[in-house]
């Protein structure tokens, strides 16, 4: 949201706020606000302790918004005591835990409320320029969703956990330190498959909520006049290398979904194989909307790729993470990934 790398913002954990060191930085929604747009956030955009901070602002950035909404659904207010947790020593936000809700409706869950509130904002503000950030909480754990989304997948469809992990003995300790005890936080292979089933269910649940928002854009005849960006803040391990969740430098953790639909973009509906970064979204949105981003942003506009997805693109993508008090860095091109950890560890 700042268009800056962690080494610039100094955000290396989930407690430090970027404005502590960069009080005057202009975020993406601030750029739009300064241009006369209405800017609103619903749900999780800046960091939240999930699920602990659901229903609160979390580590939000007040200057970024004209209006904010912090929904809390039955997954937070009613169901947490019923959650199945295979790793009870871990908090629900980083545990192998899940629940198929047999009673509640999708709209009663937090993400259902996120979609509902975003649709309300679209109804209220569709006649003027807007920047609305729609922040869904799933598929972050705990993996809670209405049972019908679990029923989309049979047990036979859930792949077994990978075996033959002897190669990991030659890896730097930090490469596997995001999942301790290793592998899979100490759960059994069958329990890990249960968690994977629940993960898939929550993805399908959120997919449904995204569809509700897109349907509202169509109903309001905004789809042809609105830039829509879908992205995630990180990837996810589901057993690869014996890892689970995020905070590694492997492809599974650092690669994210990214979809951009822009009015008049010639490449709409076409897959692009170029390597880009989330930092690129700031200058891209500015470019698409005729705005000028701060000169300090560290990404590059993707507009040329939106018109020609096959265009040559020489910029790599960088990933970094702190493990055990020291950094790891990774650089990705279309052909290679190079990762380096502090050699002393």
Tab-separated table of C-alpha atoms in Angstrom:
chain	number	residue	atom	x	y	z
A	1	UNK	CA	0.000	0.000	0.000
A	2	UNK	CA	3.018	2.293	0.263
A	3	UNK	CA	4.705	1.087	-2.920
A	4	UNK	CA	7.899	0.619	-0.915
A	5	UNK	CA	10.033	-2.389	-0.006
A	6	UNK	CA	10.464	-3.643	3.557
A	7	UNK	CA	14.037	-2.367	3.666
A	8	UNK	CA	12.552	1.097	3.053
A	9	UNK	CA	9.512	0.902	5.352
A	10	UNK	CA	11.404	-1.110	8.032
A	11	UNK	CA	8.319	-3.293	8.444
A	12	UNK	CA	9.821	-6.691	9.228
A	13	UNK	CA	7.151	-7.908	11.649
A	14	UNK	CA	3.426	-7.578	12.286
A	15	UNK	CA	3.620	-4.953	15.028
A	16	UNK	CA	5.685	-2.094	13.569
A	17	UNK	CA	3.657	0.575	11.756
A	18	UNK	CA	5.255	2.066	8.667
A	19	UNK	CA	4.360	5.623	9.710
A	20	UNK	CA	6.646	5.348	12.728
A	21	UNK	CA	9.559	5.868	10.359
A	22	UNK	CA	7.773	7.360	7.344
A	23	UNK	CA	5.112	9.676	8.793
A	24	UNK	CA	4.535	11.585	5.547
A	25	UNK	CA	4.388	8.653	3.153
A	26	UNK	CA	1.436	8.749	0.734
A	27	UNK	CA	-0.384	5.413	0.428
A	28	UNK	CA	-2.346	4.229	-2.596
A	29	UNK	CA	-5.752	5.313	-1.245
A	30	UNK	CA	-4.295	8.638	-0.114
A	31	UNK	CA	-3.185	9.310	-3.682
A	32	UNK	CA	-6.756	8.744	-4.813
A	33	UNK	CA	-8.209	10.827	-1.986
A	34	UNK	CA	-5.996	13.740	-2.981
A	35	UNK	CA	-7.412	13.433	-6.500
A	36	UNK	CA	-10.972	13.730	-5.207
A	37	UNK	CA	-11.864	10.058	-4.923
A	38	UNK	CA	-13.909	8.606	-2.083
A	39	UNK	CA	-11.678	6.027	-0.338
A	40	UNK	CA	-13.031	3.275	1.906
A	41	UNK	CA	-11.809	0.064	3.471
A	42	UNK	CA	-13.936	-2.907	4.448
A	43	UNK	CA	-12.156	-5.695	6.317
A	44	UNK	CA	-8.505	-6.699	6.269
A	45	UNK	CA	-6.198	-4.473	4.207
A	46	UNK	CA	-3.502	-3.327	6.603
A	47	UNK	CA	-2.406	-5.887	9.141
A	48	UNK	CA	-4.891	-7.588	11.423
A	49	UNK	CA	-4.269	-10.215	14.030
A	50	UNK	CA	-6.533	-12.803	12.436
A	51	UNK	CA	-8.834	-13.892	14.016
A	52	UNK	CA	-8.060	-11.991	17.233
A	53	UNK	CA	-8.538	-8.498	15.783
A	54	UNK	CA	-11.606	-9.233	13.657
A	55	UNK	CA	-14.176	-6.544	14.364
A	56	UNK	CA	-11.500	-3.962	15.237
A	57	UNK	CA	-9.338	-1.617	13.106
A	58	UNK	CA	-6.288	-3.820	13.679
A	59	UNK	CA	-3.029	-2.135	12.655
A	60	UNK	CA	-4.878	0.163	10.281
A	61	UNK	CA	-3.754	3.456	8.755
A	62	UNK	CA	-6.403	6.093	9.455
A	63	UNK	CA	-5.058	8.700	6.979
A	64	UNK	CA	-5.688	6.256	4.139
A	65	UNK	CA	-9.484	6.312	4.313
A	66	UNK	CA	-12.580	8.466	4.329
A	67	UNK	CA	-14.518	5.561	5.817
A	68	UNK	CA	-13.804	2.134	7.303
A	69	UNK	CA	-15.914	-0.883	8.254
A	70	UNK	CA	-14.708	-3.712	10.515
A	71	UNK	CA	-17.193	-6.587	10.193
A	72	UNK	CA	-17.351	-9.531	12.582
A	73	UNK	CA	-19.415	-12.576	11.662
A	74	UNK	CA	-20.451	-15.768	13.385
A	75	UNK	CA	-17.090	-17.393	12.657
A	76	UNK	CA	-15.665	-14.900	15.167
A	77	UNK	CA	-18.588	-14.224	17.496
A	78	UNK	CA	-20.082	-17.700	17.883
A	79	UNK	CA	-18.034	-20.539	16.427
A	80	UNK	CA	-14.525	-20.251	17.852
A	81	UNK	CA	-15.258	-22.573	20.829
A	82	UNK	CA	-16.247	-25.310	18.356
A	83	UNK	CA	-13.113	-25.161	16.188
A	84	UNK	CA	-11.186	-28.403	15.705
A	85	UNK	CA	-7.538	-27.586	16.417
A	86	UNK	CA	-4.904	-30.226	15.701
A	87	UNK	CA	-2.210	-27.930	17.124
A	88	UNK	CA	-3.759	-26.664	20.394
A	89	UNK	CA	-0.511	-25.077	21.574
A	90	UNK	CA	-0.726	-22.635	18.670
A	91	UNK	CA	-3.081	-19.673	18.456
A	92	UNK	CA	-5.987	-19.982	16.035
A	93	UNK	CA	-4.312	-17.576	13.636
A	94	UNK	CA	-1.403	-19.941	12.998
A	95	UNK	CA	-2.865	-23.349	13.791
A	96	UNK	CA	-3.973	-26.405	11.874
A	97	UNK	CA	-7.590	-25.731	12.740
A	98	UNK	CA	-10.922	-25.684	10.965
A	99	UNK	CA	-14.684	-25.933	11.251
A	100	UNK	CA	-17.491	-26.747	8.842
A	101	UNK	CA	-20.411	-24.570	9.962
A	102	UNK	CA	-23.582	-26.659	9.660
A	103	UNK	CA	-26.008	-23.906	10.679
A	104	UNK	CA	-24.887	-20.477	9.500
A	105	UNK	CA	-25.485	-18.824	6.149
A	106	UNK	CA	-22.529	-17.485	4.112
A	107	UNK	CA	-23.730	-13.901	4.616
A	108	UNK	CA	-23.493	-14.376	8.394
A	109	UNK	CA	-19.749	-15.076	8.284
A	110	UNK	CA	-17.225	-12.255	8.450
A	111	UNK	CA	-16.337	-12.447	4.759
A	112	UNK	CA	-20.012	-12.577	3.841
A	113	UNK	CA	-20.425	-9.346	5.795
A	114	UNK	CA	-17.373	-7.873	4.031
A	115	UNK	CA	-19.017	-8.454	0.655
A	116	UNK	CA	-22.341	-7.075	1.893
A	117	UNK	CA	-20.733	-3.894	3.231
A	118	UNK	CA	-18.733	-3.353	0.033
A	119	UNK	CA	-21.907	-3.721	-2.013
A	120	UNK	CA	-23.581	-1.104	0.212
A	121	UNK	CA	-20.710	1.303	-0.423
A	122	UNK	CA	-20.948	0.708	-4.164
A	123	UNK	CA	-24.668	1.451	-4.050
A	124	UNK	CA	-24.059	4.658	-2.095
A	125	UNK	CA	-21.028	6.018	-3.959
A	126	UNK	CA	-21.246	4.701	-7.517
A	127	UNK	CA	-22.013	8.108	-9.016
A	128	UNK	CA	-18.595	9.554	-8.179
A	129	UNK	CA	-14.973	8.342	-8.366
A	130	UNK	CA	-14.171	5.794	-5.671
A	131	UNK	CA	-11.363	3.628	-4.367
A	132	UNK	CA	-12.851	0.779	-2.339
A	133	UNK	CA	-10.544	-1.789	-0.728
A	134	UNK	CA	-12.341	-5.076	-0.096
A	135	UNK	CA	-10.341	-7.110	2.413
A	136	UNK	CA	-11.404	-10.728	2.871
A	137	UNK	CA	-10.108	-12.741	5.836
A	138	UNK	CA	-10.263	-16.259	4.443
A	139	UNK	CA	-8.560	-18.453	3.467
A	140	UNK	CA	-6.466	-17.405	6.474
A	141	UNK	CA	-6.775	-19.904	9.302
A	142	UNK	CA	-8.833	-20.817	11.216
A	143	UNK	CA	-10.374	-22.444	8.161
A	144	UNK	CA	-14.057	-21.794	8.896
A	145	UNK	CA	-16.749	-21.835	6.232
A	146	UNK	CA	-20.329	-23.046	5.813
A	147	UNK	CA	-20.467	-26.799	5.384
A	148	UNK	CA	-21.667	-26.642	1.790
A	149	UNK	CA	-18.219	-25.433	0.733
A	150	UNK	CA	-16.582	-28.414	2.433
A	151	UNK	CA	-19.038	-30.642	0.576
A	152	UNK	CA	-17.674	-29.428	-2.767
A	153	UNK	CA	-14.671	-31.728	-2.297
A	154	UNK	CA	-14.501	-35.449	-1.590
A	155	UNK	CA	-11.762	-37.019	0.488
A	156	UNK	CA	-10.418	-38.709	-2.638
A	157	UNK	CA	-9.748	-35.311	-4.201
A	158	UNK	CA	-7.456	-34.210	-1.369
A	159	UNK	CA	-3.881	-35.199	-2.302
A	160	UNK	CA	-1.708	-37.012	0.235
A	161	UNK	CA	1.131	-35.174	1.890
A	162	UNK	CA	4.465	-35.402	0.023
A	163	UNK	CA	6.945	-38.048	1.115
A	164	UNK	CA	10.661	-38.488	0.496
A	165	UNK	CA	11.782	-35.266	2.157
A	166	UNK	CA	15.359	-36.422	2.824
A	167	UNK	CA	16.730	-33.606	0.667
A	168	UNK	CA	15.726	-31.141	3.391
A	169	UNK	CA	18.692	-32.307	5.507
A	170	UNK	CA	20.976	-30.280	3.261
A	171	UNK	CA	18.958	-27.065	3.516
A	172	UNK	CA	19.841	-24.067	5.715
A	173	UNK	CA	17.982	-24.270	9.006
A	174	UNK	CA	16.168	-21.012	8.292
A	175	UNK	CA	14.639	-22.402	5.096
A	176	UNK	CA	12.372	-24.685	7.140
A	177	UNK	CA	12.068	-22.652	10.330
A	178	UNK	CA	8.640	-21.227	9.480
A	179	UNK	CA	7.081	-24.603	10.316
A	180	UNK	CA	8.145	-25.952	13.682
A	181	UNK	CA	7.798	-28.704	14.675
A	182	UNK	CA	8.588	-29.936	11.201
A	183	UNK	CA	6.897	-31.311	9.152
A	184	UNK	CA	3.367	-29.841	9.131
A	185	UNK	CA	3.593	-28.457	12.689
A	186	UNK	CA	3.772	-32.004	14.017
A	187	UNK	CA	0.354	-33.211	12.846
A	188	UNK	CA	-0.134	-36.500	11.039
A	189	UNK	CA	-0.372	-36.759	7.268
A	190	UNK	CA	-4.112	-37.482	7.545
A	191	UNK	CA	-4.643	-34.463	9.799
A	192	UNK	CA	-2.764	-32.313	7.320
A	193	UNK	CA	-5.098	-33.554	4.592
A	194	UNK	CA	-8.071	-32.540	6.759
A	195	UNK	CA	-6.601	-29.060	7.008
A	196	UNK	CA	-6.024	-28.936	3.256
A	197	UNK	CA	-9.652	-29.910	2.662
A	198	UNK	CA	-10.735	-27.044	4.908
A	199	UNK	CA	-8.343	-24.655	3.153
A	200	UNK	CA	-9.942	-25.482	-0.197
A	201	UNK	CA	-13.401	-24.969	1.325
A	202	UNK	CA	-12.528	-21.474	2.537
A	203	UNK	CA	-11.097	-20.574	-0.881
A	204	UNK	CA	-14.382	-21.564	-2.529
A	205	UNK	CA	-16.304	-19.627	0.113
A	206	UNK	CA	-14.335	-16.440	-0.578
A	207	UNK	CA	-14.648	-17.008	-4.320
A	208	UNK	CA	-18.418	-16.862	-3.846
A	209	UNK	CA	-18.149	-13.569	-1.945
A	210	UNK	CA	-15.954	-12.062	-4.670
A	211	UNK	CA	-18.637	-13.073	-7.147
A	212	UNK	CA	-21.233	-11.163	-5.150
A	213	UNK	CA	-19.136	-7.983	-5.373
A	214	UNK	CA	-18.532	-8.409	-9.104
A	215	UNK	CA	-22.250	-9.007	-9.640
A	216	UNK	CA	-22.920	-5.674	-7.921
A	217	UNK	CA	-20.511	-3.932	-10.291
A	218	UNK	CA	-22.437	-5.418	-13.211
A	219	UNK	CA	-25.810	-4.446	-11.739
A	220	UNK	CA	-24.660	-0.855	-11.246
A	221	UNK	CA	-23.193	-0.765	-14.775
A	222	UNK	CA	-19.765	-0.062	-13.326
A	223	UNK	CA	-17.888	-3.061	-14.692
A	224	UNK	CA	-16.816	-1.292	-17.890
A	225	UNK	CA	-15.685	1.816	-16.017
A	226	UNK	CA	-13.872	0.388	-12.992
A	227	UNK	CA	-10.391	-1.002	-12.534
A	228	UNK	CA	-10.669	-4.266	-10.592
A	229	UNK	CA	-7.606	-5.839	-8.991
A	230	UNK	CA	-7.630	-9.185	-7.215
A	231	UNK	CA	-4.555	-10.140	-5.256
A	232	UNK	CA	-3.320	-11.863	-2.126
A	233	UNK	CA	-0.627	-10.635	0.240
A	234	UNK	CA	1.308	-13.924	0.131
A	235	UNK	CA	1.229	-17.482	-1.123
A	236	UNK	CA	0.717	-20.606	0.977
A	237	UNK	CA	2.400	-23.912	1.725
A	238	UNK	CA	0.169	-26.938	2.062
A	239	UNK	CA	2.774	-29.597	2.797
A	240	UNK	CA	5.490	-28.895	0.234
A	241	UNK	CA	8.954	-29.319	1.784
A	242	UNK	CA	7.093	-30.305	4.959
A	243	UNK	CA	6.008	-26.669	5.356
A	244	UNK	CA	2.625	-25.129	6.074
A	245	UNK	CA	1.346	-21.575	5.688
A	246	UNK	CA	3.711	-18.720	4.790
A	247	UNK	CA	6.944	-16.920	5.745
A	248	UNK	CA	9.325	-18.991	3.682
A	249	UNK	CA	11.187	-17.961	0.523
A	250	UNK	CA	9.948	-20.869	-1.539
A	251	UNK	CA	7.730	-20.291	-4.565
A	252	UNK	CA	4.681	-21.637	-2.722
A	253	UNK	CA	4.895	-18.891	-0.107
A	254	UNK	CA	6.081	-15.955	-2.197
A	255	UNK	CA	4.039	-16.355	-5.385
A	256	UNK	CA	0.580	-14.804	-5.256
A	257	UNK	CA	-2.551	-14.679	-7.409
A	258	UNK	CA	-2.865	-11.428	-9.348
A	259	UNK	CA	-5.687	-10.455	-11.704
A	260	UNK	CA	-6.100	-6.968	-13.163
A	261	UNK	CA	-9.126	-5.991	-15.254
A	262	UNK	CA	-8.987	-2.457	-16.605
A	263	UNK	CA	-11.268	-0.547	-18.979
A	264	UNK	CA	-9.849	-0.484	-22.505
A	265	UNK	CA	-6.937	-2.817	-21.643
A	266	UNK	CA	-6.335	-4.791	-24.814
A	267	UNK	CA	-5.144	-7.851	-22.934
A	268	UNK	CA	-8.185	-8.299	-20.684
A	269	UNK	CA	-8.959	-11.996	-20.314
A	270	UNK	CA	-5.434	-13.055	-21.301
A	271	UNK	CA	-2.887	-14.750	-19.059
A	272	UNK	CA	0.503	-13.045	-18.752
A	273	UNK	CA	3.657	-15.003	-17.986
A	274	UNK	CA	5.840	-12.061	-17.025
A	275	UNK	CA	7.343	-11.765	-13.529
A	276	UNK	CA	5.955	-8.758	-11.657
A	277	UNK	CA	5.701	-7.520	-8.072
A	278	UNK	CA	2.883	-6.265	-5.861
A	279	UNK	CA	4.880	-3.036	-5.610
A	280	UNK	CA	3.955	-2.520	-9.244
A	281	UNK	CA	0.272	-2.064	-8.393
A	282	UNK	CA	0.764	1.456	-7.021
A	283	UNK	CA	2.188	2.975	-10.241
A	284	UNK	CA	-0.135	0.775	-12.329
A	285	UNK	CA	-3.296	2.102	-10.689
A	286	UNK	CA	-1.991	5.648	-10.951
A	287	UNK	CA	-1.228	5.140	-14.641
A	288	UNK	CA	-4.631	3.616	-15.408
A	289	UNK	CA	-6.446	6.474	-13.667
A	290	UNK	CA	-4.349	9.322	-14.999
A	291	UNK	CA	-2.717	10.152	-11.676
A	292	UNK	CA	0.912	10.771	-10.763
A	293	UNK	CA	2.334	8.524	-8.032
A	294	UNK	CA	5.032	9.760	-5.648
A	295	UNK	CA	8.492	9.661	-7.184
A	296	UNK	CA	9.603	7.390	-4.335
A	297	UNK	CA	7.497	4.351	-5.278
A	298	UNK	CA	9.704	1.390	-6.104
A	299	UNK	CA	7.569	-0.492	-8.617
A	300	UNK	CA	6.819	-0.011	-12.302
A	301	UNK	CA	3.505	0.428	-14.084
A	302	UNK	CA	2.168	-2.794	-15.597
A	303	UNK	CA	0.028	-0.964	-18.120
A	304	UNK	CA	2.181	-2.076	-21.080
A	305	UNK	CA	1.589	-5.719	-20.084
A	306	UNK	CA	-2.148	-5.140	-19.756
A	307	UNK	CA	-2.177	-4.135	-23.424
A	308	UNK	CA	0.341	-6.747	-24.586
A	309	UNK	CA	0.747	-9.673	-22.143
A	310	UNK	CA	3.540	-11.138	-24.300
A	311	UNK	CA	5.663	-8.006	-24.122
A	312	UNK	CA	9.288	-8.500	-23.027
A	313	UNK	CA	9.772	-7.639	-19.352
A	314	UNK	CA	13.224	-7.683	-17.804
A	315	UNK	CA	12.414	-6.764	-14.194
A	316	UNK	CA	12.801	-9.541	-11.579
A	317	UNK	CA	10.681	-9.952	-8.447
A	318	UNK	CA	12.190	-9.804	-4.955
A	319	UNK	CA	11.001	-11.452	-1.760
A	320	UNK	CA	12.363	-11.098	1.747
A	321	UNK	CA	11.513	-12.422	5.173
A	322	UNK	CA	13.062	-12.416	8.633
A	323	UNK	CA	13.551	-15.712	10.418
A	324	UNK	CA	15.200	-15.949	13.811
A	325	UNK	CA	16.546	-12.404	13.763
A	326	UNK	CA	18.224	-12.410	10.350
A	327	UNK	CA	17.003	-11.843	6.808
A	328	UNK	CA	16.579	-14.101	3.859
A	329	UNK	CA	16.295	-12.732	0.333
A	330	UNK	CA	15.049	-14.261	-2.886
A	331	UNK	CA	15.078	-12.989	-6.465
A	332	UNK	CA	12.871	-14.476	-9.187
A	333	UNK	CA	13.142	-14.182	-12.949
A	334	UNK	CA	11.039	-16.064	-15.464
A	335	UNK	CA	13.633	-18.841	-15.498
A	336	UNK	CA	15.310	-18.873	-12.075
A	337	UNK	CA	14.819	-18.304	-8.391
A	338	UNK	CA	17.897	-17.522	-6.289
A	339	UNK	CA	17.584	-17.533	-2.495
A	340	UNK	CA	20.176	-16.529	0.056
A	341	UNK	CA	20.131	-16.819	3.844
A	342	UNK	CA	22.661	-15.431	6.287
A	343	UNK	CA	25.554	-17.869	5.903
A	344	UNK	CA	26.280	-17.785	9.642
A	345	UNK	CA	22.999	-19.584	10.236
